[in-house]
């Protein structure tokens, strides 16, 4: 039986490129995918939008794919945009969803999510973490329902120049010509291992998690690639030791296919 | 909630209500019922007979094209069991029948700008075609996969600068040969790829869209090759893009290949010799995707129904 409606772009927000697979029989749980540097809301995740709905565990879950400018916009603005999206989605869920649902599939008044799993890749992990920290400081009630699952997170620093080119092109060989890429992005400095932004992220997260508080700021699972030459894979704050996907790279680690289901299997374990 | 009804409403919003298709349908119905054959003949003429220069005519014809896309999606969705099949009980299907049966409209989508799926839909509404795929979960997921891909095409590529250049339009002084020349120079190509949106010109847009299009072609070919258990559905999805892969396939393939060939002239920088092998491998793969898509193997099943 069909478990989700067709992928659609969300209207009613200022966010560009937020897409969603809405469950036909919703169970008040959702998964929100956040792409990384120069990524795409859906394409970064390869076949997650095809394979995940086929799994029983996801049958009632709404699956959001959050899009933002992960190339030219700095970490703080992106995190603020994401936090505003979360606030709108999680505080006014019924109104927000019903403007995007056909008449016969509208949600009842008062519909809210009891469980929100944020799945983030690379820079997306930093954006999500920053957004959650700020939401925690603002005492947003929905933070308690959040779980974090991170693929190749960039919260300990990243080298971005080659990655940007590869992500922007149809061909992976483009990264071999990165010497020609001369573009400006605040993210290049912000994602250096020594950047003040990453230092602040670590200190604030560690402080917030002192004495076991703020469980939502500790990742449920961190998944790293065997051959990752982009991000520093060191453990962040109180996060658990990472799981590893053999024979994967920074970009392939979050891209499941029919013949490569490990990324999907790791996520399933967290749902 | 009926899933078929929810799917139908969803498709209607994306392909009909939110596009020019609804306007086109209303105007065509009005012209047909008021028997304004002269107006229809003029509006839906072959552009080779007399060029289309008035903005109002261009806009109307663009909305008719969107209407035909909507009809194609309805046909595909019916074959996949995604929506309920047509029934004469509903005014909705009768109005489609009226539009598609009109001889001026028929000439437009059969003779001047051939597209097969509206004809399949008309046959279905007329009761002359009943074949659908046996519905199952995998088929519904594949249909959702097709819709995701098509929505990507509609939002990022349809009416884009690249698509217009591939169709031999000249945009702000650029034609497709300029895209080819830009690819020849890796530094300029990469600059186009990484330029901030406010600084891009039409050629930069076309370069970025070319990358999106090549990924789209690869994903489409992968989708089609996984549909062999559903031959009618597979053929209809391919025919949905039939303008590129069949109607103008020779020019289309030649243009894309000439663009791809330019990458083969790139020489490694910083002594990275493995770049040459990487480029050759990936370009060969892209050419293979293109060759597969413009082959006639996916056309056969629909053609058989329309004989």
XYZ file of C-alpha atoms in Angstrom:
578
model
C 0.000 0.000 0.000
C 1.166 3.560 -0.741
C 2.539 5.026 2.492
C 3.245 8.641 1.492
C 1.873 11.247 -0.886
C 4.110 12.444 -3.718
C 7.064 14.674 -2.885
C 5.979 18.302 -2.862
C 7.579 21.667 -2.289
C 6.316 23.379 0.842
C 4.546 26.676 0.347
C 3.755 29.174 3.073
C 7.309 29.796 4.205
C 10.114 32.030 3.038
C 12.347 28.966 2.792
C 13.332 27.968 -0.691
C 13.361 24.335 -1.645
C 11.832 22.647 1.407
C 10.233 19.466 0.167
C 8.192 16.867 1.992
C 6.773 13.375 1.676
C 3.649 13.507 3.833
C 2.486 10.263 5.392
C -0.929 8.973 4.459
C -1.508 7.631 7.980
C 0.511 10.039 10.146
C 1.750 8.870 13.551
C 2.891 12.268 14.895
C 6.532 11.569 14.098
C 8.730 13.247 11.554
C 12.222 13.116 10.051
C 13.885 16.299 8.784
C 16.891 15.974 6.472
C 19.379 18.872 6.397
C 21.959 18.829 3.585
C 25.521 20.115 3.790
C 27.838 22.448 2.000
C 26.588 23.335 -1.477
C 24.110 20.474 -1.257
C 20.538 20.055 -2.409
C 17.476 19.439 -0.238
C 16.724 16.033 -1.788
C 19.625 15.147 -4.088
C 22.232 15.246 -1.327
C 20.447 12.245 0.164
C 20.375 10.240 -3.088
C 17.636 7.614 -2.706
C 16.581 8.240 0.896
C 13.306 9.712 -0.403
C 12.663 6.478 -2.330
C 14.009 3.809 0.022
C 12.947 5.183 3.417
C 9.181 5.288 2.703
C 9.406 1.577 1.826
C 10.538 0.711 5.359
C 7.805 -0.137 7.906
C 9.485 2.079 10.518
C 8.829 5.168 8.423
C 5.250 4.387 7.444
C 3.554 7.129 9.497
C 6.392 9.633 9.508
C 6.380 12.840 7.518
C 9.739 13.163 5.741
C 10.998 16.715 5.242
C 13.985 17.688 3.096
C 15.145 21.134 4.178
C 16.857 23.271 1.535
C 18.985 26.368 2.092
C 21.916 28.162 0.452
C 24.770 26.025 1.720
C 27.361 27.791 -0.423
C 27.167 31.539 0.053
C 25.253 32.094 3.282
C 27.114 31.990 6.607
C 26.504 29.490 9.350
C 24.581 31.785 11.697
C 22.060 33.080 9.118
C 21.456 29.516 7.870
C 20.965 28.279 11.429
C 18.539 31.121 12.125
C 16.551 30.317 8.983
C 16.422 26.659 9.995
C 15.395 27.489 13.560
C 12.585 29.727 12.285
C 11.416 26.915 10.036
C 11.413 24.482 12.959
C 9.482 26.914 15.133
C 6.855 27.416 12.452
C 6.596 23.700 11.688
C 6.551 22.460 15.280
C 4.466 25.215 16.922
C 1.770 25.510 14.248
C 1.964 22.071 12.664
C -1.681 21.682 11.693
C -1.971 25.085 10.022
C 1.425 24.737 8.359
C 0.727 21.312 6.916
C -2.861 21.937 5.894
C -1.885 24.729 3.531
C 0.145 22.086 1.716
C -2.223 19.128 1.773
C -5.010 18.215 -0.619
C -8.477 18.553 0.890
C -8.971 14.848 1.449
C -5.676 14.484 3.351
C -5.769 17.439 5.761
C -4.627 16.921 9.350
C -6.957 17.416 12.321
C -6.896 20.621 14.334
C -4.226 20.453 17.015
C -2.055 17.951 15.136
C 1.507 18.147 16.481
C 4.666 16.026 16.346
C 5.696 14.011 19.410
C 9.048 12.972 17.919
C 11.328 14.864 15.532
C 14.485 13.237 14.143
C 16.871 15.673 12.486
C 19.261 13.943 10.066
C 22.099 16.218 8.996
C 25.131 15.901 6.740
C 28.396 17.823 6.966
C 27.686 21.568 7.309
C 24.046 20.623 7.918
C 25.129 19.172 11.271
C 26.636 22.512 12.273
C 23.555 24.430 11.095
C 21.245 22.069 12.962
C 23.317 22.176 16.146
C 23.478 25.979 16.128
C 19.720 26.164 15.518
C 19.000 23.787 18.400
C 21.329 25.614 20.779
C 19.624 28.902 20.031
C 16.191 27.304 20.361
C 17.244 25.881 23.735
C 18.347 29.329 24.920
C 14.966 30.666 23.808
C 13.249 27.872 25.789
C 11.349 26.648 22.740
C 9.089 23.845 24.037
C 9.627 21.583 21.042
C 13.365 21.027 21.621
C 12.611 18.204 24.064
C 11.186 16.129 21.180
C 14.323 16.359 19.020
C 16.744 13.537 18.149
C 19.921 14.197 16.150
C 21.487 11.765 13.670
C 24.609 13.071 11.958
C 26.438 11.925 8.824
C 30.068 13.123 8.456
C 29.407 16.202 10.590
C 31.599 19.274 10.041
C 31.460 20.508 13.644
C 35.213 19.924 14.181
C 36.239 21.670 10.957
C 36.170 21.082 7.192
C 38.108 21.784 3.982
C 35.581 23.102 1.523
C 37.093 24.329 -1.732
C 37.175 21.034 -3.637
C 33.864 19.913 -2.207
C 32.018 22.989 -3.467
C 33.048 22.341 -7.033
C 32.147 18.675 -6.947
C 28.759 19.456 -5.413
C 28.004 22.127 -8.029
C 28.822 19.911 -10.989
C 27.426 16.805 -12.654
C 30.937 15.320 -12.617
C 33.073 14.317 -9.660
C 36.269 14.947 -11.668
C 35.555 18.661 -11.256
C 37.217 18.619 -7.841
C 40.540 17.929 -9.581
C 40.318 21.416 -11.106
C 39.584 23.197 -7.836
C 42.571 25.482 -8.424
C 40.332 27.401 -10.847
C 37.611 27.933 -8.278
C 37.781 31.445 -6.937
C 34.612 32.156 -5.080
C 33.800 33.777 -1.806
C 31.925 32.079 0.964
C 31.935 32.983 4.639
C 31.701 29.256 5.339
C 35.308 28.642 4.307
C 36.567 30.608 7.315
C 33.722 29.579 9.592
C 34.444 25.881 9.090
C 38.183 26.069 9.749
C 38.992 23.902 12.795
C 40.173 26.994 14.662
C 37.207 29.207 13.798
C 35.546 31.164 16.612
C 32.131 29.938 15.406
C 33.042 26.256 15.875
C 34.757 27.023 19.193
C 31.600 28.755 20.450
C 29.465 25.838 19.248
C 31.576 23.387 21.259
C 31.711 25.475 24.447
C 27.998 26.287 24.434
C 27.005 22.687 23.695
C 29.277 21.340 26.448
C 27.892 23.835 28.955
C 24.282 23.156 28.002
C 24.804 19.402 28.348
C 26.439 19.625 31.779
C 24.877 17.315 34.370
C 22.993 15.351 31.741
C 20.738 18.210 30.707
C 19.690 18.867 27.099
C 19.691 15.344 25.786
C 18.481 16.734 22.437
C 21.895 18.379 21.886
C 23.707 15.044 22.045
C 23.633 13.080 18.795
C 21.864 9.712 18.947
C 24.319 8.459 16.363
C 27.231 9.853 14.369
C 28.123 8.090 11.121
C 31.457 8.785 9.438
C 32.978 7.805 6.098
C 36.018 5.569 5.835
C 37.655 7.851 3.238
C 36.711 11.367 4.296
C 39.240 14.029 3.302
C 36.892 16.920 3.977
C 35.861 16.917 7.659
C 37.696 16.264 10.888
C 36.025 13.160 12.360
C 36.957 13.821 16.000
C 34.145 13.321 18.500
C 32.234 16.469 19.398
C 31.297 17.263 23.011
C 29.222 14.393 24.504
C 28.430 12.688 21.191
C 28.818 8.897 21.126
C 31.780 7.297 19.330
C 31.039 7.161 15.616
C 29.758 4.323 13.448
C 31.600 3.907 10.153
C 30.494 3.106 6.611
C 33.285 1.200 4.852
C 34.381 2.269 1.359
C 32.511 5.552 1.615
C 33.622 9.145 1.051
C 32.415 12.410 2.505
C 29.749 12.746 -0.193
C 28.745 9.089 -0.563
C 28.345 8.364 3.180
C 24.792 9.737 3.213
C 23.674 8.419 -0.166
C 21.883 5.071 0.032
C 21.000 3.151 -3.108
C 19.291 -0.184 -3.697
C 22.712 -1.875 -3.646
C 24.145 0.293 -0.829
C 21.737 0.444 2.085
C 24.041 1.027 5.063
C 23.181 4.747 5.462
C 19.510 3.786 5.545
C 20.117 0.937 8.005
C 21.959 3.233 10.390
C 19.110 5.737 10.312
C 16.514 3.009 10.853
C 18.277 2.009 14.066
C 17.701 5.534 15.397
C 13.989 5.773 14.550
C -9.338 9.252 2.948
C -9.146 7.659 -0.499
C -5.497 7.534 -1.507
C -6.416 7.747 -5.184
C -8.474 10.872 -4.486
C -5.654 12.453 -2.454
C -3.179 11.672 -5.241
C -5.529 13.131 -7.847
C -6.008 16.358 -5.890
C -2.279 16.587 -5.363
C -1.484 16.166 -9.057
C -4.194 18.629 -10.012
C -2.736 21.302 -7.785
C 0.815 20.869 -9.078
C 0.132 20.392 -12.801
C -3.172 22.201 -13.357
C -4.204 24.747 -10.749
C -0.738 26.211 -10.141
C 0.195 26.380 -13.839
C -1.233 28.002 -16.961
C -3.014 24.731 -17.768
C -6.242 25.750 -16.050
C -6.454 29.001 -17.990
C -5.724 27.180 -21.251
C -8.448 24.626 -20.552
C -11.062 27.308 -19.832
C -10.218 29.281 -22.952
C -10.148 26.222 -25.202
C -13.502 24.997 -23.899
C -14.993 28.443 -24.482
C -13.640 28.642 -28.052
C -14.749 25.096 -28.839
C -18.283 25.549 -27.496
C -18.684 28.891 -29.232
C -17.389 27.259 -32.433
C -14.652 29.830 -32.986
C -12.733 27.557 -35.330
C -10.940 30.466 -36.995
C -9.563 31.647 -33.661
C -8.462 28.132 -32.763
C -6.806 27.659 -36.146
C -4.837 30.876 -35.713
C -3.865 30.348 -32.079
C -2.802 26.736 -32.549
C -1.128 27.079 -35.931
C 2.194 25.556 -36.916
C 4.873 28.191 -36.267
C 6.493 27.222 -39.599
C 3.340 28.396 -41.337
C 3.468 31.805 -39.637
C 5.819 32.836 -36.860
C 4.432 33.406 -33.371
C 5.403 36.946 -32.443
C 2.616 38.333 -30.265
C 3.303 37.901 -26.550
C -0.344 37.011 -25.935
C -0.131 34.167 -28.452
C 3.177 32.907 -27.027
C 1.721 32.898 -23.521
C -1.425 31.107 -24.613
C 0.533 28.436 -26.475
C 2.841 27.975 -23.469
C -0.243 27.400 -21.320
C -1.596 24.879 -23.866
C 1.725 23.029 -23.581
C 1.278 22.963 -19.804
C -2.217 21.587 -20.320
C -0.826 18.783 -22.494
C 1.763 18.027 -19.800
C -1.110 17.747 -17.297
C -2.902 15.312 -19.611
C 0.314 13.260 -19.978
C 0.703 13.032 -16.202
C -2.947 11.972 -15.830
C -2.361 9.157 -18.302
C 0.823 7.987 -16.557
C -0.870 8.170 -13.152
C -3.803 6.094 -14.447
C -1.514 3.410 -15.859
C 0.326 3.215 -12.520
C -2.928 2.882 -10.549
C -2.025 6.122 -8.775
C -5.429 7.630 -9.565
C -8.748 6.104 -10.548
C -9.221 5.560 -14.308
C -11.427 7.939 -16.336
C -15.165 7.574 -16.153
C -17.835 9.325 -18.181
C -19.761 10.092 -15.046
C -17.525 13.024 -14.326
C -17.564 16.361 -16.127
C -13.818 16.552 -15.598
C -13.077 13.706 -18.031
C -15.737 14.880 -20.491
C -14.103 18.286 -20.727
C -10.740 16.664 -21.467
C -12.407 14.566 -24.133
C -13.909 17.720 -25.676
C -10.558 19.460 -25.781
C -8.505 16.560 -27.121
C -11.107 15.600 -29.756
C -11.225 19.079 -31.261
C -9.556 18.907 -34.682
C -7.469 22.053 -34.189
C -6.170 20.866 -30.834
C -5.611 17.415 -32.282
C -3.461 18.830 -35.084
C -1.420 20.719 -32.517
C -0.529 17.690 -30.392
C -0.464 15.051 -33.159
C 0.946 16.783 -36.199
C 2.685 20.068 -35.412
C 4.235 19.272 -31.994
C 3.766 15.516 -31.579
C 3.275 14.186 -28.078
C 1.759 10.759 -27.616
C 0.374 10.600 -24.134
C -2.596 12.971 -24.617
C -3.673 10.678 -27.444
C -3.366 7.659 -25.136
C -5.505 9.483 -22.556
C -8.172 10.302 -25.151
C -8.339 6.664 -26.206
C -8.718 5.701 -22.564
C -11.542 8.215 -22.023
C -13.224 6.944 -25.203
C -13.094 3.396 -23.848
C -10.639 2.267 -26.537
C -7.775 1.600 -24.119
C -8.038 -0.163 -20.784
C -4.559 -1.561 -20.169
C -2.946 -0.545 -16.882
C -0.150 -2.061 -14.829
C -1.047 -4.446 -11.998
C -0.984 -2.199 -8.950
C 1.469 -2.960 -6.138
C 3.542 -1.110 -3.545
C 6.677 -1.064 -5.654
C 4.774 0.500 -8.538
C 3.365 3.264 -6.346
C 6.857 4.025 -5.022
C 8.198 4.124 -8.587
C 5.407 6.520 -9.526
C 6.374 8.771 -6.616
C 9.980 8.566 -7.779
C 8.945 9.639 -11.287
C 6.914 12.546 -9.883
C 9.872 13.718 -7.768
C 12.085 13.634 -10.853
C 9.506 15.377 -13.025
C 8.942 18.081 -10.425
C 12.691 18.629 -10.376
C 12.593 19.042 -14.161
C 9.598 21.383 -13.990
C 11.051 23.596 -11.268
C 14.700 23.755 -12.367
C 14.751 23.087 -16.094
C 11.426 23.658 -17.821
C 11.531 26.997 -19.668
C 15.110 27.469 -18.459
C 17.757 29.252 -20.527
C 19.469 25.938 -21.314
C 16.264 24.302 -22.560
C 15.542 27.279 -24.796
C 19.099 27.234 -26.174
C 18.820 23.484 -26.862
C 15.635 24.291 -28.764
C 17.578 26.701 -31.002
C 16.406 29.909 -29.368
C 18.825 32.836 -29.011
C 18.750 34.290 -25.494
C 20.362 37.681 -24.809
C 22.636 37.145 -27.798
C 23.714 33.617 -26.792
C 22.999 30.381 -28.605
C 24.010 26.806 -27.730
C 27.364 27.132 -29.471
C 28.292 29.630 -26.752
C 27.651 26.963 -24.119
C 29.979 24.630 -26.008
C 32.688 27.317 -26.242
C 32.405 28.094 -22.524
C 32.946 24.431 -21.592
C 36.123 24.357 -23.665
C 37.783 26.710 -21.163
C 37.833 25.062 -17.698
C 38.599 28.291 -15.861
C 35.666 30.132 -17.421
C 33.390 27.117 -17.005
C 34.192 26.814 -13.303
C 33.764 30.543 -12.842
C 30.243 30.246 -14.295
C 29.501 27.359 -11.942
C 30.528 29.238 -8.826
C 29.325 32.749 -9.634
C 26.881 34.308 -7.154
C 23.330 34.559 -8.592
C 23.196 38.379 -8.930
C 26.363 38.352 -11.043
C 25.281 35.642 -13.493
C 24.323 36.341 -17.085
C 22.254 34.076 -19.370
C 25.263 31.992 -20.357
C 26.263 31.392 -16.721
C 22.687 30.281 -16.042
C 22.854 27.884 -18.995
C 26.098 26.353 -17.704
C 24.612 25.749 -14.261
C 21.435 24.357 -15.807
C 23.497 22.036 -18.018
C 24.903 20.422 -14.879
C 21.396 20.032 -13.452
C 20.209 18.590 -16.775
C 23.005 16.015 -16.993
C 22.193 14.795 -13.470
C 18.500 14.701 -14.434
C 19.261 12.568 -17.512
C 21.309 10.138 -15.426
C 18.568 9.811 -12.813
C 15.891 9.385 -15.494
C 17.849 6.647 -17.230
C 18.332 4.884 -13.903
C 14.614 5.150 -13.176
C 13.645 3.800 -16.609
C 16.063 0.893 -16.438
C 14.479 -0.177 -13.134
C 10.971 -0.238 -14.615
C 11.291 -3.264 -16.906
C 8.556 -5.106 -14.958
C 6.114 -2.344 -15.983
C 6.611 -1.940 -19.749
C 3.617 0.324 -20.411
C 4.445 2.586 -17.470
C 8.096 2.644 -18.538
C 7.216 3.557 -22.114
C 4.841 6.302 -20.987
C 7.397 7.876 -18.638
C 9.904 7.927 -21.503
C 7.294 9.400 -23.858
C 6.623 12.152 -21.330
C 10.007 13.534 -22.417
C 9.532 12.358 -25.972
C 10.092 15.802 -27.447
C 13.804 15.546 -26.535
C 14.363 11.837 -26.962
C 12.347 11.302 -30.128
C 11.029 14.398 -31.919
C 14.325 16.304 -31.960
C 16.583 13.471 -30.809
C 19.231 13.872 -33.510
C 19.861 17.555 -32.857
C 19.497 17.026 -29.119
C 22.017 14.186 -28.976
C 24.432 16.024 -31.249
C 24.303 19.199 -29.141
C 24.760 17.428 -25.813
C 27.583 15.276 -27.195
C 29.374 18.312 -28.604
C 29.139 19.890 -25.135
C 30.429 16.727 -23.441
C 33.312 16.437 -25.912
C 34.726 19.764 -24.734
C 35.559 18.279 -21.315
C 37.858 15.794 -23.056
C 40.136 18.703 -23.989
C 40.689 19.687 -20.359
C 44.273 19.109 -19.256
C 45.230 18.283 -15.693
C 46.326 21.048 -13.351
C 48.970 20.734 -10.642
C 50.265 17.540 -12.237
C 47.112 15.540 -11.444
C 47.403 12.927 -14.188
C 44.507 10.827 -12.956
C 42.229 13.690 -14.044
C 42.432 12.541 -17.688
C 41.222 9.034 -16.854
C 38.488 10.377 -14.584
C 37.228 12.734 -17.256
C 37.205 10.088 -19.969
C 35.368 7.628 -17.737
C 32.685 10.062 -16.646
C 32.136 11.533 -20.103
C 31.842 8.050 -21.608
C 29.264 7.243 -18.962
C 27.297 10.441 -19.702
C 27.342 9.653 -23.433
C 26.116 6.146 -22.651
C 23.170 7.555 -20.709
C 22.279 9.799 -23.620
C 22.555 6.990 -26.182
C 20.252 4.840 -24.089
C 17.649 7.582 -23.714
C 17.460 8.451 -27.421
C 17.274 4.813 -28.505
C 13.803 3.678 -29.587
C 13.537 0.783 -27.147
C 11.368 2.706 -24.696
C 9.059 4.013 -27.450
C 7.780 0.631 -28.618
C 4.971 -0.171 -26.196
C 3.144 3.155 -26.538
C 3.646 3.168 -30.320
C 2.023 -0.258 -30.483
C -1.074 1.061 -28.737
C -1.374 3.988 -31.096
C -1.082 2.010 -34.311
